[in-house]
PDB file of C-alpha atoms in Angstrom:
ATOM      1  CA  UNK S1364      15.718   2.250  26.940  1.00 46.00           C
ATOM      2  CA  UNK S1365      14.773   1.833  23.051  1.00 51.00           C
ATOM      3  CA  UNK S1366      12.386  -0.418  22.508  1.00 53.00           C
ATOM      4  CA  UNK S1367      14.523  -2.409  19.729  1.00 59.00           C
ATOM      5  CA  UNK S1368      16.321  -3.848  22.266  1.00 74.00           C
ATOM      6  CA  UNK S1369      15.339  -7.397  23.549  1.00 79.00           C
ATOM      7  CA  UNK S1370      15.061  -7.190  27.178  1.00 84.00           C
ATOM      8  CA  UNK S1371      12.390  -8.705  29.810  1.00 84.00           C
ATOM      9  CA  UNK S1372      10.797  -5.111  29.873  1.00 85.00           C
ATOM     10  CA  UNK S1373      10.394  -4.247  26.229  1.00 89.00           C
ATOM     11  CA  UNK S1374       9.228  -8.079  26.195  1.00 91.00           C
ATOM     12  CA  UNK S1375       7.097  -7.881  28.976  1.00 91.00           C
ATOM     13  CA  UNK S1376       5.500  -4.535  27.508  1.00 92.00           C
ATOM     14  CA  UNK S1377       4.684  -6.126  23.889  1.00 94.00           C
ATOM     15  CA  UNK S1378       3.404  -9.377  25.434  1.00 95.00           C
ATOM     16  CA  UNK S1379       1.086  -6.885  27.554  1.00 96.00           C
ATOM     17  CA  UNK S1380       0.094  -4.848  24.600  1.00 97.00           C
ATOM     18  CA  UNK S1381      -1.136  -8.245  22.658  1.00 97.00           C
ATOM     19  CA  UNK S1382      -2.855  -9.272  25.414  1.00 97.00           C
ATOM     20  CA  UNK S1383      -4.919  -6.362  26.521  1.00 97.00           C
ATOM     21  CA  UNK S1384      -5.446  -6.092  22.629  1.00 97.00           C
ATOM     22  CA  UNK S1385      -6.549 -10.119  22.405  1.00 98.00           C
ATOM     23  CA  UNK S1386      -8.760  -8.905  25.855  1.00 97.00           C
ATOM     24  CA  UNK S1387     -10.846  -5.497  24.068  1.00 97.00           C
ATOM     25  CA  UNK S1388     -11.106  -8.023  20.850  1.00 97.00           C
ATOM     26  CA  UNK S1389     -13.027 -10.474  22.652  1.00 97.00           C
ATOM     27  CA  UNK S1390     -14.747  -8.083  25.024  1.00 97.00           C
ATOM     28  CA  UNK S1391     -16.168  -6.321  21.966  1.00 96.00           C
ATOM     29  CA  UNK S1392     -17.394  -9.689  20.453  1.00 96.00           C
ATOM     30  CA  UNK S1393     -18.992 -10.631  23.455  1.00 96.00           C
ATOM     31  CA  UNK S1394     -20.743  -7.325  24.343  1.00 96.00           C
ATOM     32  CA  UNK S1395     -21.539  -6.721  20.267  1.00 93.00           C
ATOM     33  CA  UNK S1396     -21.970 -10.359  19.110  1.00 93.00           C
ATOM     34  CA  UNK S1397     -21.487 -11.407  15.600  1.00 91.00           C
ATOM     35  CA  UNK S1398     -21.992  -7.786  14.363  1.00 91.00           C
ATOM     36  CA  UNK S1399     -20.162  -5.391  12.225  1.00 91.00           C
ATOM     37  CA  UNK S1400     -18.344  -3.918  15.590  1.00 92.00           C
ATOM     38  CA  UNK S1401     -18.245  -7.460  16.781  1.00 94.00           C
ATOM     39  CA  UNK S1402     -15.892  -8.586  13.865  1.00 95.00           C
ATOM     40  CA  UNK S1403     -13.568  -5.975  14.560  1.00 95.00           C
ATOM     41  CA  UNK S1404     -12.778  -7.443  17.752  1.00 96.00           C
ATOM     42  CA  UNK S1405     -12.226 -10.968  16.533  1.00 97.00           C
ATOM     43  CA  UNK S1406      -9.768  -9.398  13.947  1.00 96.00           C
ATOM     44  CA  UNK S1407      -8.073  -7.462  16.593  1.00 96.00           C
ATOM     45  CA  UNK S1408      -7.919 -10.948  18.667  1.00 98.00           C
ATOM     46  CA  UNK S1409      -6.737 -13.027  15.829  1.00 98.00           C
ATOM     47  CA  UNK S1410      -3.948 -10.506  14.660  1.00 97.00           C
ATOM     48  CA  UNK S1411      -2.318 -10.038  18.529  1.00 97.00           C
ATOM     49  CA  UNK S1412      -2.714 -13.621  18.754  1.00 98.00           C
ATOM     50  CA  UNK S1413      -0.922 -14.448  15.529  1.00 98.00           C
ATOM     51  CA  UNK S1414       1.903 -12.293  17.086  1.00 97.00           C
ATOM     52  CA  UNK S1415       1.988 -13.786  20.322  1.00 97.00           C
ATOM     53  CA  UNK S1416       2.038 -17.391  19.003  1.00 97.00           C
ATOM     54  CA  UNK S1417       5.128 -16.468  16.804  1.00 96.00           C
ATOM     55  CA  UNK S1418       7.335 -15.301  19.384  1.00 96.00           C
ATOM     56  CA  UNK S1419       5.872 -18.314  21.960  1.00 95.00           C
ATOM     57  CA  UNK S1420       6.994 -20.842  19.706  1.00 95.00           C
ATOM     58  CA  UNK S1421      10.572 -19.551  19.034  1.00 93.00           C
ATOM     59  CA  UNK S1422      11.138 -18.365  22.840  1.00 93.00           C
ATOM     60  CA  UNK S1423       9.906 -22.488  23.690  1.00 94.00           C
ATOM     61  CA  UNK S1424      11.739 -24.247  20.578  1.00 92.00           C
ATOM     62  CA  UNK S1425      14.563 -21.979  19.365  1.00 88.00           C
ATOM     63  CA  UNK S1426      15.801 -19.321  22.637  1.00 89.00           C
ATOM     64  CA  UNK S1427      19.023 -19.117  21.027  1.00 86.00           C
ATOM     65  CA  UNK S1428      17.959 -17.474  18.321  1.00 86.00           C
ATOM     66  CA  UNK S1429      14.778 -15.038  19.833  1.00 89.00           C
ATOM     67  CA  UNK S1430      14.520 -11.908  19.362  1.00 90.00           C
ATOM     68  CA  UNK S1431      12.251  -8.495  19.621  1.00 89.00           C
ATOM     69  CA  UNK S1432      11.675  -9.316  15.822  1.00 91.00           C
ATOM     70  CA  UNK S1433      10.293 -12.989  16.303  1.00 93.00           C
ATOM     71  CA  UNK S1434       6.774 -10.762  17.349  1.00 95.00           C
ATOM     72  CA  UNK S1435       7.093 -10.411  13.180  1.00 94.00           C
ATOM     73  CA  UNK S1436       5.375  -7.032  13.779  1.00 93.00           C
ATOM     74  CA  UNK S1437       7.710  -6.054  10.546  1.00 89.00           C
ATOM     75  CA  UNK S1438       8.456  -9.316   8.570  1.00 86.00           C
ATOM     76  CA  UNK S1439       9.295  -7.605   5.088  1.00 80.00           C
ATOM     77  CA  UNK S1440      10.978  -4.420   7.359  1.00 79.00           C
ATOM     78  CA  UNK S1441       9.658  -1.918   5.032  1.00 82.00           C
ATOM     79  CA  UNK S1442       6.622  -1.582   6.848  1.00 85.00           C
ATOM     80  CA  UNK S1443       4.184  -2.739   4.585  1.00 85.00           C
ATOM     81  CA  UNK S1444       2.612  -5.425   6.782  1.00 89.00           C
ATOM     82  CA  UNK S1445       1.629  -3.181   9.423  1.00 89.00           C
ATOM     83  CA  UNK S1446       0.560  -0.707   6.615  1.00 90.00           C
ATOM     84  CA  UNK S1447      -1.781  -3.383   4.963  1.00 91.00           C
ATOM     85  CA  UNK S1448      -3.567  -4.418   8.222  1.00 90.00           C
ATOM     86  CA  UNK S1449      -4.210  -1.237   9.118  1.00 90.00           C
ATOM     87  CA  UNK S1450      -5.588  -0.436   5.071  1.00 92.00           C
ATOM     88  CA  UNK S1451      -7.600  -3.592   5.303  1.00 94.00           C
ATOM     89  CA  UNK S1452      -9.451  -2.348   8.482  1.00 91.00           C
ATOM     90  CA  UNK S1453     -10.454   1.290   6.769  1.00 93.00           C
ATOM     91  CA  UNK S1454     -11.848  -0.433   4.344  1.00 95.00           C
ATOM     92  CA  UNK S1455     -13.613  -2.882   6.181  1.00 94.00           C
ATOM     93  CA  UNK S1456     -15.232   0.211   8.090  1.00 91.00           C
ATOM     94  CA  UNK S1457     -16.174   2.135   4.781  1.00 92.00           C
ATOM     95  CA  UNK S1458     -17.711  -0.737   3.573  1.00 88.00           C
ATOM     96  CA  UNK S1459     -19.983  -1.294   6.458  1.00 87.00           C
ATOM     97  CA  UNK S1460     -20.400   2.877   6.629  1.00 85.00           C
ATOM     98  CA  UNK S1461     -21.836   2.708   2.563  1.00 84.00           C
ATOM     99  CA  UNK S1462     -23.757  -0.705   3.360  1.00 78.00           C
ATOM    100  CA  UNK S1463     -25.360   0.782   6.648  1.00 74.00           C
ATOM    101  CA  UNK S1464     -26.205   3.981   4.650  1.00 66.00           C
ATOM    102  CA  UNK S1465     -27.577   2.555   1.014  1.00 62.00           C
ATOM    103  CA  UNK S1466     -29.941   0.071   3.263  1.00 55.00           C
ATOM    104  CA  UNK S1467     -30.420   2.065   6.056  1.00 53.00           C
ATOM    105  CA  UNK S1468     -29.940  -0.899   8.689  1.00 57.00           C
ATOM    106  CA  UNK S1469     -26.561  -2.481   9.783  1.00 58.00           C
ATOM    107  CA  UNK S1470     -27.657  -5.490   8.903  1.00 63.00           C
ATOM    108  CA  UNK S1471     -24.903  -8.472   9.783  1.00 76.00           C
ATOM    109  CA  UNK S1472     -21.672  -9.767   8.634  1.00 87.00           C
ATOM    110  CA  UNK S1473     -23.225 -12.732   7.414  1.00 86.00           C
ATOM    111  CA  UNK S1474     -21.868 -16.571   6.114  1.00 91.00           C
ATOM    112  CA  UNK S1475     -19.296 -15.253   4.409  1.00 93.00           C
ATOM    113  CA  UNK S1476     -17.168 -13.529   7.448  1.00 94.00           C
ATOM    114  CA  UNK S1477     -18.131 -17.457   9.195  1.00 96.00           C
ATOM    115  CA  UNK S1478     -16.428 -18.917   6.458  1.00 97.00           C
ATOM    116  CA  UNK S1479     -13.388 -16.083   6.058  1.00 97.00           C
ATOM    117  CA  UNK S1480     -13.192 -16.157   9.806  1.00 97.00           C
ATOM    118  CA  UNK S1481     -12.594 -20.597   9.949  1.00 98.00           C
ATOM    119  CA  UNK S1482     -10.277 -20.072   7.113  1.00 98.00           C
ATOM    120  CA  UNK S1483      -8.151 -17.859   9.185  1.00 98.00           C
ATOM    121  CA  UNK S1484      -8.477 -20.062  12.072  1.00 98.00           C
ATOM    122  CA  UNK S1485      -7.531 -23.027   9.973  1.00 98.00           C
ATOM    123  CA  UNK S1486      -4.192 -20.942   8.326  1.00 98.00           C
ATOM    124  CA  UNK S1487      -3.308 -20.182  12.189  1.00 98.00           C
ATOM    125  CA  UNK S1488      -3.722 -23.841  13.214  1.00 98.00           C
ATOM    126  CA  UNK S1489      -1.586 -24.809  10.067  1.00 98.00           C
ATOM    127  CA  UNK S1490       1.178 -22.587  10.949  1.00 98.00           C
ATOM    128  CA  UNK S1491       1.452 -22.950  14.677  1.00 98.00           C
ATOM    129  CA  UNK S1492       1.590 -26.576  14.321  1.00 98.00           C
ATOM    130  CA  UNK S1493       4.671 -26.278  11.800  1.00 97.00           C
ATOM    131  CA  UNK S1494       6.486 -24.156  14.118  1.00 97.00           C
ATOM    132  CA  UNK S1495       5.670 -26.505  16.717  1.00 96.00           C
ATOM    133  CA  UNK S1496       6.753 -29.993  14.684  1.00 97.00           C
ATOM    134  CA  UNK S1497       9.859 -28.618  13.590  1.00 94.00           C
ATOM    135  CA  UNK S1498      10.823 -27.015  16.941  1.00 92.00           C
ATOM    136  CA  UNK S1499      14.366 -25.305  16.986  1.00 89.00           C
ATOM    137  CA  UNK S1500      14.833 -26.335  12.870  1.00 90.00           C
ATOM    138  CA  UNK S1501      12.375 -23.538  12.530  1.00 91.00           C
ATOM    139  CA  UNK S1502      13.619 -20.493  12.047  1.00 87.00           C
ATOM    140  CA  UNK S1503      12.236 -16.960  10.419  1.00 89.00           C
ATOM    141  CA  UNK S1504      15.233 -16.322   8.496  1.00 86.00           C
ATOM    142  CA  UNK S1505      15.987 -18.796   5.718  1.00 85.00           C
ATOM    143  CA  UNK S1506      19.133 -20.077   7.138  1.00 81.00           C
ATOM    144  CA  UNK S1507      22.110 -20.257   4.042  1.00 80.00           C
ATOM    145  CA  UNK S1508      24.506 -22.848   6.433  1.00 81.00           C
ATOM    146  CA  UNK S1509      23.928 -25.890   8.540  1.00 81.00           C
ATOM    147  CA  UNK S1510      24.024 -25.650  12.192  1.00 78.00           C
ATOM    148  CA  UNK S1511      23.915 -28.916  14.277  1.00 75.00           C
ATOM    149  CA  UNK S1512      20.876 -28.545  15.791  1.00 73.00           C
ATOM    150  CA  UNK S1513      19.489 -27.926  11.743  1.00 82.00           C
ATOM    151  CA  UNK S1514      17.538 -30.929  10.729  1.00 90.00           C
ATOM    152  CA  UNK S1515      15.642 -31.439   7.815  1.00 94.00           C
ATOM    153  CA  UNK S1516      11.817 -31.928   9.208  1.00 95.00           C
ATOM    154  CA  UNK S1517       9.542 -34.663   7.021  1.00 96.00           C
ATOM    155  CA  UNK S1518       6.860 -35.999  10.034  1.00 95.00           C
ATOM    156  CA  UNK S1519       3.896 -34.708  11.016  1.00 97.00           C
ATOM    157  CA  UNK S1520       2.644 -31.857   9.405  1.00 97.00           C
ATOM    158  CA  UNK S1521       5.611 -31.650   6.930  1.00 97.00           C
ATOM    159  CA  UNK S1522       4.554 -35.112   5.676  1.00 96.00           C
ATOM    160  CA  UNK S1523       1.701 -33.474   3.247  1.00 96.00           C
ATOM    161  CA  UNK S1524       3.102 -30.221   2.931  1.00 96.00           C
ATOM    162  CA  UNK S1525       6.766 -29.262   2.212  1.00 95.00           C
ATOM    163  CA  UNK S1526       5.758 -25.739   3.224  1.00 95.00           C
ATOM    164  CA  UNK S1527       2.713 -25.818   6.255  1.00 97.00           C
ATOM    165  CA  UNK S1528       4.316 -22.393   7.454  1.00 96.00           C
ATOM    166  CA  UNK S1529       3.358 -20.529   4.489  1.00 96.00           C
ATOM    167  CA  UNK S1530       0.785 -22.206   3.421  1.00 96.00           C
ATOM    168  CA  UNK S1531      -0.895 -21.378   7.447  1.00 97.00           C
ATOM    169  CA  UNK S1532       0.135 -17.778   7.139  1.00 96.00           C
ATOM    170  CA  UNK S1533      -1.317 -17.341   3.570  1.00 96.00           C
ATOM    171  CA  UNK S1534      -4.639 -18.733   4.591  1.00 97.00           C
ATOM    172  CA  UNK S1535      -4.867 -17.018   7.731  1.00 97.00           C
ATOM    173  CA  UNK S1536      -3.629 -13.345   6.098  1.00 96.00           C
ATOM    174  CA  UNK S1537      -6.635 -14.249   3.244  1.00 96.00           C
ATOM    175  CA  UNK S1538      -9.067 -15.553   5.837  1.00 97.00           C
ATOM    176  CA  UNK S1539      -9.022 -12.021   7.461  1.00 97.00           C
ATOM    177  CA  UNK S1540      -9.621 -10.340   4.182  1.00 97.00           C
ATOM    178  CA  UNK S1541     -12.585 -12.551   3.548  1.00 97.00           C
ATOM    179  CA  UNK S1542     -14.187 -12.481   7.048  1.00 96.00           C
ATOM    180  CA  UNK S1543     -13.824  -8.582   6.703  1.00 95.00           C
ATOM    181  CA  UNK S1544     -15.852  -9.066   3.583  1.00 93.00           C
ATOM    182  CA  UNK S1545     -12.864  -6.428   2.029  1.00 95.00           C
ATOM    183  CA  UNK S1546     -12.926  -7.744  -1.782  1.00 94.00           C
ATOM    184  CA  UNK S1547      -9.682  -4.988  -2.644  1.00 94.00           C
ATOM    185  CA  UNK S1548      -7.725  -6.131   0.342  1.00 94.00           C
ATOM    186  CA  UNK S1549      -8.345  -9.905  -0.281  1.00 94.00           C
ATOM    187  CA  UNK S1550      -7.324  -8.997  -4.291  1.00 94.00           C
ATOM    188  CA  UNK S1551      -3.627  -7.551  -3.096  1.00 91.00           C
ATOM    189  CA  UNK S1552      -3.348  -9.922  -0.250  1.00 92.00           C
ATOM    190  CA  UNK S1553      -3.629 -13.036  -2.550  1.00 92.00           C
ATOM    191  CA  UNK S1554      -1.522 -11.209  -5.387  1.00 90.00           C
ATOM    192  CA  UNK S1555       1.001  -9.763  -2.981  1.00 89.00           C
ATOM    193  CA  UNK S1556       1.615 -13.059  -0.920  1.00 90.00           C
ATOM    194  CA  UNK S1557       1.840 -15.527  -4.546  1.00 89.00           C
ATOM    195  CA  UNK S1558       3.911 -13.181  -5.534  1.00 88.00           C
ATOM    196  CA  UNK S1559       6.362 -13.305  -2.057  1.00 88.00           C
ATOM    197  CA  UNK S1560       5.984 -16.898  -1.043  1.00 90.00           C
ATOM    198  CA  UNK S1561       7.055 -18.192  -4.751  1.00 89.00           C
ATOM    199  CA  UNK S1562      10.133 -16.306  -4.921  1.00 88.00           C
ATOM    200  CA  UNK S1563      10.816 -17.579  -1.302  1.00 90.00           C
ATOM    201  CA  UNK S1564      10.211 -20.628  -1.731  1.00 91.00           C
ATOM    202  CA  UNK S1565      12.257 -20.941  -4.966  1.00 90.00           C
ATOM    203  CA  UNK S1566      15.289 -19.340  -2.804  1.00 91.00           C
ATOM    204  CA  UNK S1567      15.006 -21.883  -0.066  1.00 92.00           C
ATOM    205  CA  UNK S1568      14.357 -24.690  -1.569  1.00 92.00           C
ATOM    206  CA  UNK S1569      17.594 -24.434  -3.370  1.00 91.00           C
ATOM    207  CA  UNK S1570      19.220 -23.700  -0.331  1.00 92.00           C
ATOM    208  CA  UNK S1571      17.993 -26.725   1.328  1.00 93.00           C
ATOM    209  CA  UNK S1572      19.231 -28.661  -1.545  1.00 92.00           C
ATOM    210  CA  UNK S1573      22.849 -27.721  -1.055  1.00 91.00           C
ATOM    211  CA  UNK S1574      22.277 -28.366   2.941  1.00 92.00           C
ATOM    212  CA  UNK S1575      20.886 -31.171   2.742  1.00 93.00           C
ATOM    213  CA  UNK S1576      21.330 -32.993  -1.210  1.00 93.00           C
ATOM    214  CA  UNK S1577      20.094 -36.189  -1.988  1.00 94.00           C
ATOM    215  CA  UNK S1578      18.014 -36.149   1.580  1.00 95.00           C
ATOM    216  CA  UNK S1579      16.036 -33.305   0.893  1.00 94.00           C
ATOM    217  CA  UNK S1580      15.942 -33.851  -2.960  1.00 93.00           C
ATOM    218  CA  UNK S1581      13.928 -37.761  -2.200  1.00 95.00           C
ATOM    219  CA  UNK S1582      11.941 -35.721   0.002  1.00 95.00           C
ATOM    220  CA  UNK S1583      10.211 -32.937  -2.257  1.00 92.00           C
ATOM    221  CA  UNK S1584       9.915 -36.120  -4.727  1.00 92.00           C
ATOM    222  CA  UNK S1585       7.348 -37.681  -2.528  1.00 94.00           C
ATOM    223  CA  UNK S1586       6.069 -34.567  -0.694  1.00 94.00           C
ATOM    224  CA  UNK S1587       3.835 -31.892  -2.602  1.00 92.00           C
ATOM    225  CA  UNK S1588       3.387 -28.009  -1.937  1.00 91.00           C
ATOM    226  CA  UNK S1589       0.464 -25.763  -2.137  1.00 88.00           C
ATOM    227  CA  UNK S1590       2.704 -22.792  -3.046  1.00 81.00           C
ATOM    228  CA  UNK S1591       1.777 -21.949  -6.737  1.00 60.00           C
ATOM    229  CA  UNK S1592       4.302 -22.476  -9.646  1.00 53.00           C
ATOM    230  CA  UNK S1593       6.466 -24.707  -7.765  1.00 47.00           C
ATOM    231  CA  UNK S1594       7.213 -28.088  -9.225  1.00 49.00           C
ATOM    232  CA  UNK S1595      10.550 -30.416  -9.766  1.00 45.00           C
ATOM    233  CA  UNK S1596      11.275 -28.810 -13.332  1.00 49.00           C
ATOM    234  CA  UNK S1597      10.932 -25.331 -12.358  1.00 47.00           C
ATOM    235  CA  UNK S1598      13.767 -26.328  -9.720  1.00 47.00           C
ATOM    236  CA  UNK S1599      15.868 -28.215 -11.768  1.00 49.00           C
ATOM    237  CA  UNK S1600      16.053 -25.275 -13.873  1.00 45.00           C
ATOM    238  CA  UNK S1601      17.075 -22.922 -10.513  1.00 43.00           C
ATOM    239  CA  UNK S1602      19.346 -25.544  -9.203  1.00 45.00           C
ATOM    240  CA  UNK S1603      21.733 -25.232 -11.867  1.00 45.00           C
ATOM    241  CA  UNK S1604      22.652 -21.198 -10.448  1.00 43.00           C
ATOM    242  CA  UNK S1605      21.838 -22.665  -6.612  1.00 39.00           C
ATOM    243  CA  UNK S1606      25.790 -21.955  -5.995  1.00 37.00           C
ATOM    244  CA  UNK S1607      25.065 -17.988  -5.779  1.00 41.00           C
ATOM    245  CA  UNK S1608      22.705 -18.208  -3.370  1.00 38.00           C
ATOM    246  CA  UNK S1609      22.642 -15.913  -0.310  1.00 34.00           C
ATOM    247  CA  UNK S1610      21.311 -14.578   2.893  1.00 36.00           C
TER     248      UNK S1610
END
């Protein structure tokens, strides 16, 4: 059986792997405490949980459209988001390797990781609640046609921020960086992310304009973003090619 396909054993067999990872996360927190080693396991914890709380919310609010993918273990499918976690923690652990040897203790992550690691925790919050407030509207895939279960979503979170989703996801993928203390990582993840959410978010919300008009048009009037470079005359400008937009 490849493990592409969606079935309640490949499921069952990733929801396992995220939890025994969750599980060793928190084991080595508790057994290291707030230590080098004991950072690692919250990052390992916070990652599978990330995972797990993606799938959860589309298998509760959106079942007809889940799949092995909603995990988002390969969001840009090129790899590169497995590839950056895994770059992020080698140099997280050759940066505690040179501290530990230049000052010959290992010392402690300190109040930066506290502050990096309530970021994170704030980004996740963020981004499971817009999952959760827009329930089966929500979808991973920018959606280029109206279904009838497709509403446009202004309560709750979405009534300060046009965009919680990203917004949650870029302070949580940051967060990480910063609680890892990784200063290289946390350059490319900011850079890499500006550079991916603002071309997104240019794409969709043109597309919502030509799903929705007037409706959604009256409500990015009234409701700001956090995403960078995004403001009414930068979309007035991209509206008037919005008729070529695609999937």
């Amino acid at each position: 059986m490849e493990y592409q396909t969606h079935s309640a054993h490949n499921i069952a067999f990733t929801s396992c792997g995220l939890g025994i990872v969750i599980g060793s996360g928190l084991a080595l927190l508790f057994i290291s405490g707030w230590t080098y080693v004991g950072v690692v396991g919250v990052y390992m914890a916070m990652v599978a949980l990330y995972h797990m709380l993606e799938y959860l919310c589309v298998a509760l609010y959106n079942p007809t459209r889940i799949e092995l993918d909603s995990f988002m273990f390969n969001p840009d499918g090129e790899n590169l988001y497995p590839v950056t976690l895994a770059v992020s923690l080698v140099e997280y652990i050759a940066e505690c390797w040179m501290n530990c040897s230049s000052s010959g203790s290992s010392g402690g992550p300190g109040a930066i990781a506290v502050v990096g690691l309530f970021v994170a925790t704030a980004g996740q919050v963020i981004r499971t609640l817009a999952m959760v407030t827009a329930k089966s509207s929500f979808n991973h895939i920018i959606a280029d046609r109206r279904e009838n279960d497709h509403t446009l979503i202004t309560h709750g979170i979405y009534s300060y921020e046009r965009h919680p989703s990203y917004v949650g996801f870029f302070l949580w993928a940051v967060g990480l960086q910063v609680m890892l203390r990784n200063p290289i990582s946390c350059f490319l993840f900011v850079a890499a992310l500006s550079y991916f959410f603002i071309r997104r978010v240019n794409y969709e919300e043109r597309t919502l304009k030509i799903l929705f008009g007037q409706e959604y048009d009256h409500y990015m009037r009234r409701t700001p973003t956090c995403i960078p470079k995004i403001d009414l005359k930068s979309l007035r400008l991209l509206s008037s090619d919005s008729t070529d937009a695609t999937d």
